[in-house]
Amino acid sequence: MNIYSVTDPEFSEFGKVLEGYDTKELISAMNSIALPEEGVSYEPWIDSLEKCSIFKPLADNAFGGMPIELGMCWGHNRSLNCLEYHRNSEINIGSCDFILLLAKQERIIDGLLDTADVKAFRVPAGVVVEVYATSLHYAPCQTTDDGFRVAVVLPRNTNTDIAKPEIKNGEDKMLWARNKWLLAHENSAEAKQGAYIGLKGENITV
């Protein structure tokens, strides 16, 4: 598939690059965390990352004073597998280049999204990227055999465990964790764990 850059105009409907943030200290802290031998790890917040000087400006400026969490998604991945969304934007910062697979929430029709609607965007190392709330996303994809490390900034307690509420509509079937609605591909590990199967078409690999 065609891989755009987040500096290309095609990215403007999915998110934007945020200027003015110094990411050097954060990247150093990210790189001090070992990669898993295989698969992907994720933690909503990591103390060593939240101690970095960028944490307060991200809360005060990028999230307008909201309580935030600064965690990381890291490991080895080249596949789509799932797409998720939140009720708010997400900020990503990679210690190396990585690829985001993105789609628009309005392309979910009758509870299903065709993976043909997914677009790929390369994010350069150290660039601060906002992914809009209406942009479906999931685990980043690596650009080299070395894997990836991507900082993830969200409102506090996002992606933590939640007692599932009574289902009132179709969207409630997608609720997978706190402030996390998930659409899984039938071939994904998440589908085998009971996640809502909402992706049809190819399980994209880059």
PDB file of C-alpha atoms in Angstrom:
ATOM      1  CA  MET A   1       0.000   0.000   0.000  1.00  0.00           C
ATOM      2  CA  ASN A   2       1.036   3.605  -0.461  1.00  0.00           C
ATOM      3  CA  ILE A   3       2.732   5.025   2.649  1.00  0.00           C
ATOM      4  CA  TYR A   4       2.276   8.767   3.104  1.00  0.00           C
ATOM      5  CA  SER A   5       4.151  11.039   5.496  1.00  0.00           C
ATOM      6  CA  VAL A   6       2.473  12.950   8.311  1.00  0.00           C
ATOM      7  CA  THR A   7       3.798  16.046   6.539  1.00  0.00           C
ATOM      8  CA  ASP A   8       1.723  15.221   3.443  1.00  0.00           C
ATOM      9  CA  PRO A   9      -1.661  16.946   2.957  1.00  0.00           C
ATOM     10  CA  GLU A  10      -3.385  13.532   3.097  1.00  0.00           C
ATOM     11  CA  PHE A  11      -2.717  13.450   6.847  1.00  0.00           C
ATOM     12  CA  SER A  12      -4.713  16.602   7.607  1.00  0.00           C
ATOM     13  CA  GLU A  13      -8.041  14.781   8.041  1.00  0.00           C
ATOM     14  CA  PHE A  14      -6.485  12.298  10.478  1.00  0.00           C
ATOM     15  CA  GLY A  15      -4.324  14.517  12.682  1.00  0.00           C
ATOM     16  CA  LYS A  16      -1.559  17.105  12.768  1.00  0.00           C
ATOM     17  CA  VAL A  17       2.062  17.614  13.789  1.00  0.00           C
ATOM     18  CA  LEU A  18       2.527  19.608  17.008  1.00  0.00           C
ATOM     19  CA  GLU A  19       5.491  21.973  17.019  1.00  0.00           C
ATOM     20  CA  GLY A  20       7.532  23.418  19.880  1.00  0.00           C
ATOM     21  CA  TYR A  21       8.201  20.349  22.059  1.00  0.00           C
ATOM     22  CA  ASP A  22      11.668  19.090  23.009  1.00  0.00           C
ATOM     23  CA  THR A  23      11.547  15.294  22.835  1.00  0.00           C
ATOM     24  CA  LYS A  24      15.244  14.418  23.397  1.00  0.00           C
ATOM     25  CA  GLU A  25      14.933  13.523  27.098  1.00  0.00           C
ATOM     26  CA  LEU A  26      11.793  11.492  26.481  1.00  0.00           C
ATOM     27  CA  ILE A  27      13.414   9.532  23.653  1.00  0.00           C
ATOM     28  CA  SER A  28      16.384   8.710  25.852  1.00  0.00           C
ATOM     29  CA  ALA A  29      14.047   7.431  28.577  1.00  0.00           C
ATOM     30  CA  MET A  30      12.099   5.377  26.041  1.00  0.00           C
ATOM     31  CA  ASN A  31      15.256   3.793  24.641  1.00  0.00           C
ATOM     32  CA  SER A  32      16.304   2.688  28.126  1.00  0.00           C
ATOM     33  CA  ILE A  33      13.340   0.273  28.203  1.00  0.00           C
ATOM     34  CA  ALA A  34      14.136  -3.093  26.624  1.00  0.00           C
ATOM     35  CA  LEU A  35      12.093  -4.358  23.710  1.00  0.00           C
ATOM     36  CA  PRO A  36      10.180  -7.604  24.151  1.00  0.00           C
ATOM     37  CA  GLU A  37      11.656 -10.527  22.237  1.00  0.00           C
ATOM     38  CA  GLU A  38       8.459 -10.752  20.184  1.00  0.00           C
ATOM     39  CA  GLY A  39       5.035  -9.147  20.022  1.00  0.00           C
ATOM     40  CA  VAL A  40       3.945  -5.810  21.417  1.00  0.00           C
ATOM     41  CA  SER A  41       3.907  -4.420  24.962  1.00  0.00           C
ATOM     42  CA  TYR A  42       1.816  -1.488  26.183  1.00  0.00           C
ATOM     43  CA  GLU A  43       1.612   0.400  29.471  1.00  0.00           C
ATOM     44  CA  PRO A  44      -0.783   3.373  29.914  1.00  0.00           C
ATOM     45  CA  TRP A  45       1.801   5.186  32.031  1.00  0.00           C
ATOM     46  CA  ILE A  46       5.453   4.613  32.895  1.00  0.00           C
ATOM     47  CA  ASP A  47       7.061   6.494  35.781  1.00  0.00           C
ATOM     48  CA  SER A  48      10.388   7.103  34.023  1.00  0.00           C
ATOM     49  CA  LEU A  49       8.586   8.713  31.076  1.00  0.00           C
ATOM     50  CA  GLU A  50       6.295  10.827  33.228  1.00  0.00           C
ATOM     51  CA  LYS A  51       9.351  12.213  35.041  1.00  0.00           C
ATOM     52  CA  CYS A  52      10.586  13.759  31.781  1.00  0.00           C
ATOM     53  CA  SER A  53      10.292  17.530  31.445  1.00  0.00           C
ATOM     54  CA  ILE A  54       7.945  17.204  28.452  1.00  0.00           C
ATOM     55  CA  PHE A  55       5.194  15.742  30.648  1.00  0.00           C
ATOM     56  CA  LYS A  56       3.944  19.058  32.068  1.00  0.00           C
ATOM     57  CA  PRO A  57       3.863  20.939  28.721  1.00  0.00           C
ATOM     58  CA  LEU A  58       1.950  18.056  27.168  1.00  0.00           C
ATOM     59  CA  ALA A  59      -0.624  18.264  29.955  1.00  0.00           C
ATOM     60  CA  ASP A  60      -0.786  22.055  30.107  1.00  0.00           C
ATOM     61  CA  ASN A  61      -0.586  22.849  26.403  1.00  0.00           C
ATOM     62  CA  ALA A  62      -1.458  19.855  24.236  1.00  0.00           C
ATOM     63  CA  PHE A  63      -4.302  18.701  26.524  1.00  0.00           C
ATOM     64  CA  GLY A  64      -5.323  22.117  27.819  1.00  0.00           C
ATOM     65  CA  GLY A  65      -4.699  21.370  31.499  1.00  0.00           C
ATOM     66  CA  MET A  66      -6.314  17.937  31.581  1.00  0.00           C
ATOM     67  CA  PRO A  67      -4.809  15.140  33.713  1.00  0.00           C
ATOM     68  CA  ILE A  68      -2.839  12.928  31.334  1.00  0.00           C
ATOM     69  CA  GLU A  69      -0.954   9.642  31.201  1.00  0.00           C
ATOM     70  CA  LEU A  70       2.343   9.167  29.381  1.00  0.00           C
ATOM     71  CA  GLY A  71       2.992   5.556  28.526  1.00  0.00           C
ATOM     72  CA  MET A  72       4.420   3.578  25.667  1.00  0.00           C
ATOM     73  CA  CYS A  73       3.617   0.979  23.038  1.00  0.00           C
ATOM     74  CA  TRP A  74       6.743  -0.921  22.034  1.00  0.00           C
ATOM     75  CA  GLY A  75       7.860  -4.129  20.410  1.00  0.00           C
ATOM     76  CA  HIS A  76       7.534  -5.751  16.995  1.00  0.00           C
ATOM     77  CA  ASN A  77       4.564  -5.328  14.677  1.00  0.00           C
ATOM     78  CA  ARG A  78       3.827  -5.044  10.956  1.00  0.00           C
ATOM     79  CA  SER A  79       0.076  -5.831  10.889  1.00  0.00           C
ATOM     80  CA  LEU A  80      -3.190  -3.957  11.375  1.00  0.00           C
ATOM     81  CA  ASN A  81      -5.013  -6.558  13.547  1.00  0.00           C
ATOM     82  CA  CYS A  82      -7.403  -4.029  15.150  1.00  0.00           C
ATOM     83  CA  LEU A  83      -8.461  -0.416  15.130  1.00  0.00           C
ATOM     84  CA  GLU A  84      -9.518   1.618  18.155  1.00  0.00           C
ATOM     85  CA  TYR A  85     -10.758   5.087  18.995  1.00  0.00           C
ATOM     86  CA  HIS A  86     -11.195   7.268  22.073  1.00  0.00           C
ATOM     87  CA  ARG A  87     -13.395  10.255  22.888  1.00  0.00           C
ATOM     88  CA  ASN A  88     -10.326  12.458  22.532  1.00  0.00           C
ATOM     89  CA  SER A  89      -7.132  12.907  20.560  1.00  0.00           C
ATOM     90  CA  GLU A  90      -4.057  10.760  21.188  1.00  0.00           C
ATOM     91  CA  ILE A  91      -0.467  12.002  20.954  1.00  0.00           C
ATOM     92  CA  ASN A  92       2.318   9.765  19.661  1.00  0.00           C
ATOM     93  CA  ILE A  93       6.098  10.295  19.720  1.00  0.00           C
ATOM     94  CA  GLY A  94       8.473   7.678  18.326  1.00  0.00           C
ATOM     95  CA  SER A  95      12.084   7.105  19.330  1.00  0.00           C
ATOM     96  CA  CYS A  96      12.558   5.980  15.720  1.00  0.00           C
ATOM     97  CA  ASP A  97      10.475   6.244  12.562  1.00  0.00           C
ATOM     98  CA  PHE A  98       7.216   4.286  12.667  1.00  0.00           C
ATOM     99  CA  ILE A  99       4.038   3.792  10.631  1.00  0.00           C
ATOM    100  CA  LEU A 100       0.471   4.528  11.715  1.00  0.00           C
ATOM    101  CA  LEU A 101      -2.419   2.697  10.052  1.00  0.00           C
ATOM    102  CA  LEU A 102      -5.439   5.001  10.230  1.00  0.00           C
ATOM    103  CA  ALA A 103      -9.085   5.158   9.152  1.00  0.00           C
ATOM    104  CA  LYS A 104     -11.965   7.541   9.797  1.00  0.00           C
ATOM    105  CA  GLN A 105     -14.655   6.771  12.351  1.00  0.00           C
ATOM    106  CA  GLU A 106     -17.418   7.767   9.945  1.00  0.00           C
ATOM    107  CA  ARG A 107     -16.373   4.878   7.682  1.00  0.00           C
ATOM    108  CA  ILE A 108     -17.810   2.444  10.236  1.00  0.00           C
ATOM    109  CA  ILE A 109     -21.045   1.340   8.536  1.00  0.00           C
ATOM    110  CA  ASP A 110     -23.471  -0.912  10.410  1.00  0.00           C
ATOM    111  CA  GLY A 111     -20.734  -1.760  12.895  1.00  0.00           C
ATOM    112  CA  LEU A 112     -18.164  -2.721  10.256  1.00  0.00           C
ATOM    113  CA  LEU A 113     -15.175  -0.986   8.700  1.00  0.00           C
ATOM    114  CA  ASP A 114     -13.611  -2.158   5.434  1.00  0.00           C
ATOM    115  CA  THR A 115      -9.817  -2.269   5.751  1.00  0.00           C
ATOM    116  CA  ALA A 116      -9.636  -0.895   2.202  1.00  0.00           C
ATOM    117  CA  ASP A 117     -10.406   2.459   3.884  1.00  0.00           C
ATOM    118  CA  VAL A 118      -7.181   2.305   5.929  1.00  0.00           C
ATOM    119  CA  LYS A 119      -4.277   4.615   5.021  1.00  0.00           C
ATOM    120  CA  ALA A 120      -0.644   4.361   6.158  1.00  0.00           C
ATOM    121  CA  PHE A 121       1.448   7.294   7.414  1.00  0.00           C
ATOM    122  CA  ARG A 122       5.142   7.335   8.297  1.00  0.00           C
ATOM    123  CA  VAL A 123       6.059   9.382  11.379  1.00  0.00           C
ATOM    124  CA  PRO A 124       9.687  10.554  11.721  1.00  0.00           C
ATOM    125  CA  ALA A 125      11.543   9.949  14.984  1.00  0.00           C
ATOM    126  CA  GLY A 126      10.976  12.628  17.624  1.00  0.00           C
ATOM    127  CA  VAL A 127       8.016  14.253  15.856  1.00  0.00           C
ATOM    128  CA  VAL A 128       4.998  14.955  18.080  1.00  0.00           C
ATOM    129  CA  VAL A 129       1.841  13.820  16.292  1.00  0.00           C
ATOM    130  CA  GLU A 130      -1.751  14.368  17.359  1.00  0.00           C
ATOM    131  CA  VAL A 131      -4.160  11.685  16.111  1.00  0.00           C
ATOM    132  CA  TYR A 132      -7.688  13.085  16.170  1.00  0.00           C
ATOM    133  CA  ALA A 133     -10.462  11.449  18.189  1.00  0.00           C
ATOM    134  CA  THR A 134     -12.273  10.603  14.944  1.00  0.00           C
ATOM    135  CA  SER A 135      -9.237   8.719  13.610  1.00  0.00           C
ATOM    136  CA  LEU A 136      -9.159   4.982  14.190  1.00  0.00           C
ATOM    137  CA  HIS A 137      -5.673   3.713  15.041  1.00  0.00           C
ATOM    138  CA  TYR A 138      -3.896   0.893  16.873  1.00  0.00           C
ATOM    139  CA  ALA A 139      -0.416  -0.479  17.519  1.00  0.00           C
ATOM    140  CA  PRO A 140       2.239   1.245  15.375  1.00  0.00           C
ATOM    141  CA  CYS A 141       4.133  -0.691  12.724  1.00  0.00           C
ATOM    142  CA  GLN A 142       7.911  -0.813  12.624  1.00  0.00           C
ATOM    143  CA  THR A 143       9.981   0.464   9.700  1.00  0.00           C
ATOM    144  CA  THR A 144      13.060  -1.698  10.410  1.00  0.00           C
ATOM    145  CA  ASP A 145      13.745  -5.149  11.826  1.00  0.00           C
ATOM    146  CA  ASP A 146      14.737  -3.531  15.149  1.00  0.00           C
ATOM    147  CA  GLY A 147      11.125  -2.942  16.262  1.00  0.00           C
ATOM    148  CA  PHE A 148       9.632   0.309  17.553  1.00  0.00           C
ATOM    149  CA  ARG A 149       9.077   2.432  20.657  1.00  0.00           C
ATOM    150  CA  VAL A 150       6.221   4.959  20.572  1.00  0.00           C
ATOM    151  CA  ALA A 151       5.160   7.164  23.481  1.00  0.00           C
ATOM    152  CA  VAL A 152       1.378   7.364  23.915  1.00  0.00           C
ATOM    153  CA  VAL A 153      -0.239  10.365  25.614  1.00  0.00           C
ATOM    154  CA  LEU A 154      -3.921  10.222  26.595  1.00  0.00           C
ATOM    155  CA  PRO A 155      -6.272  11.481  29.330  1.00  0.00           C
ATOM    156  CA  ARG A 156      -5.512   9.758  32.635  1.00  0.00           C
ATOM    157  CA  ASN A 157      -6.855   6.216  33.081  1.00  0.00           C
ATOM    158  CA  THR A 158      -7.551   5.659  29.371  1.00  0.00           C
ATOM    159  CA  ASN A 159      -6.986   2.026  28.314  1.00  0.00           C
ATOM    160  CA  THR A 160      -7.314   0.705  31.862  1.00  0.00           C
ATOM    161  CA  ASP A 161      -9.680  -2.054  32.972  1.00  0.00           C
ATOM    162  CA  ILE A 162     -13.373  -1.252  33.201  1.00  0.00           C
ATOM    163  CA  ALA A 163     -16.500  -3.064  34.308  1.00  0.00           C
ATOM    164  CA  LYS A 164     -18.472  -3.359  31.072  1.00  0.00           C
ATOM    165  CA  PRO A 165     -21.786  -1.457  31.281  1.00  0.00           C
ATOM    166  CA  GLU A 166     -25.150  -2.706  30.122  1.00  0.00           C
ATOM    167  CA  ILE A 167     -25.255  -2.685  26.318  1.00  0.00           C
ATOM    168  CA  LYS A 168     -27.574   0.062  25.098  1.00  0.00           C
ATOM    169  CA  ASN A 169     -26.531   0.269  21.437  1.00  0.00           C
ATOM    170  CA  GLY A 170     -24.218  -1.215  18.850  1.00  0.00           C
ATOM    171  CA  GLU A 171     -21.245   0.924  19.835  1.00  0.00           C
ATOM    172  CA  ASP A 172     -21.325  -0.501  23.372  1.00  0.00           C
ATOM    173  CA  LYS A 173     -20.319  -3.890  21.933  1.00  0.00           C
ATOM    174  CA  MET A 174     -17.016  -2.307  20.890  1.00  0.00           C
ATOM    175  CA  LEU A 175     -16.133  -0.988  24.360  1.00  0.00           C
ATOM    176  CA  TRP A 176     -12.991  -2.920  25.300  1.00  0.00           C
ATOM    177  CA  ALA A 177     -11.397  -0.833  28.087  1.00  0.00           C
ATOM    178  CA  ARG A 178     -11.842   2.569  29.707  1.00  0.00           C
ATOM    179  CA  ASN A 179     -12.266   5.187  26.951  1.00  0.00           C
ATOM    180  CA  LYS A 180     -11.337   2.550  24.336  1.00  0.00           C
ATOM    181  CA  TRP A 181     -13.646   1.272  21.598  1.00  0.00           C
ATOM    182  CA  LEU A 182     -12.080  -1.571  19.611  1.00  0.00           C
ATOM    183  CA  LEU A 183     -12.804  -3.180  16.241  1.00  0.00           C
ATOM    184  CA  ALA A 184     -10.859  -6.407  15.730  1.00  0.00           C
ATOM    185  CA  HIS A 185     -10.033  -8.377  12.610  1.00  0.00           C
ATOM    186  CA  GLU A 186     -11.196 -11.972  12.789  1.00  0.00           C
ATOM    187  CA  ASN A 187      -7.591 -13.195  12.492  1.00  0.00           C
ATOM    188  CA  SER A 188      -6.310 -11.121  15.414  1.00  0.00           C
ATOM    189  CA  ALA A 189      -5.395 -12.303  18.898  1.00  0.00           C
ATOM    190  CA  GLU A 190      -7.875  -9.784  20.302  1.00  0.00           C
ATOM    191  CA  ALA A 191     -10.736 -11.459  18.407  1.00  0.00           C
ATOM    192  CA  LYS A 192      -9.780 -14.766  20.004  1.00  0.00           C
ATOM    193  CA  GLN A 193      -9.970 -12.995  23.393  1.00  0.00           C
ATOM    194  CA  GLY A 194     -13.551 -11.934  22.702  1.00  0.00           C
ATOM    195  CA  ALA A 195     -13.091  -8.508  21.114  1.00  0.00           C
ATOM    196  CA  TYR A 196     -15.811  -7.247  18.793  1.00  0.00           C
ATOM    197  CA  ILE A 197     -15.065  -8.288  15.194  1.00  0.00           C
ATOM    198  CA  GLY A 198     -15.621  -5.081  13.262  1.00  0.00           C
ATOM    199  CA  LEU A 199     -12.981  -5.147  10.522  1.00  0.00           C
ATOM    200  CA  LYS A 200     -13.688  -6.794   7.188  1.00  0.00           C
ATOM    201  CA  GLY A 201     -11.246  -7.323   4.360  1.00  0.00           C
ATOM    202  CA  GLU A 202      -7.500  -7.879   4.426  1.00  0.00           C
ATOM    203  CA  ASN A 203      -5.586  -7.811   7.709  1.00  0.00           C
ATOM    204  CA  ILE A 204      -3.096  -5.303   6.290  1.00  0.00           C
ATOM    205  CA  THR A 205       0.645  -5.887   6.667  1.00  0.00           C
ATOM    206  CA  VAL A 206       3.291  -3.251   5.903  1.00  0.00           C
TER     207      VAL A 206
END
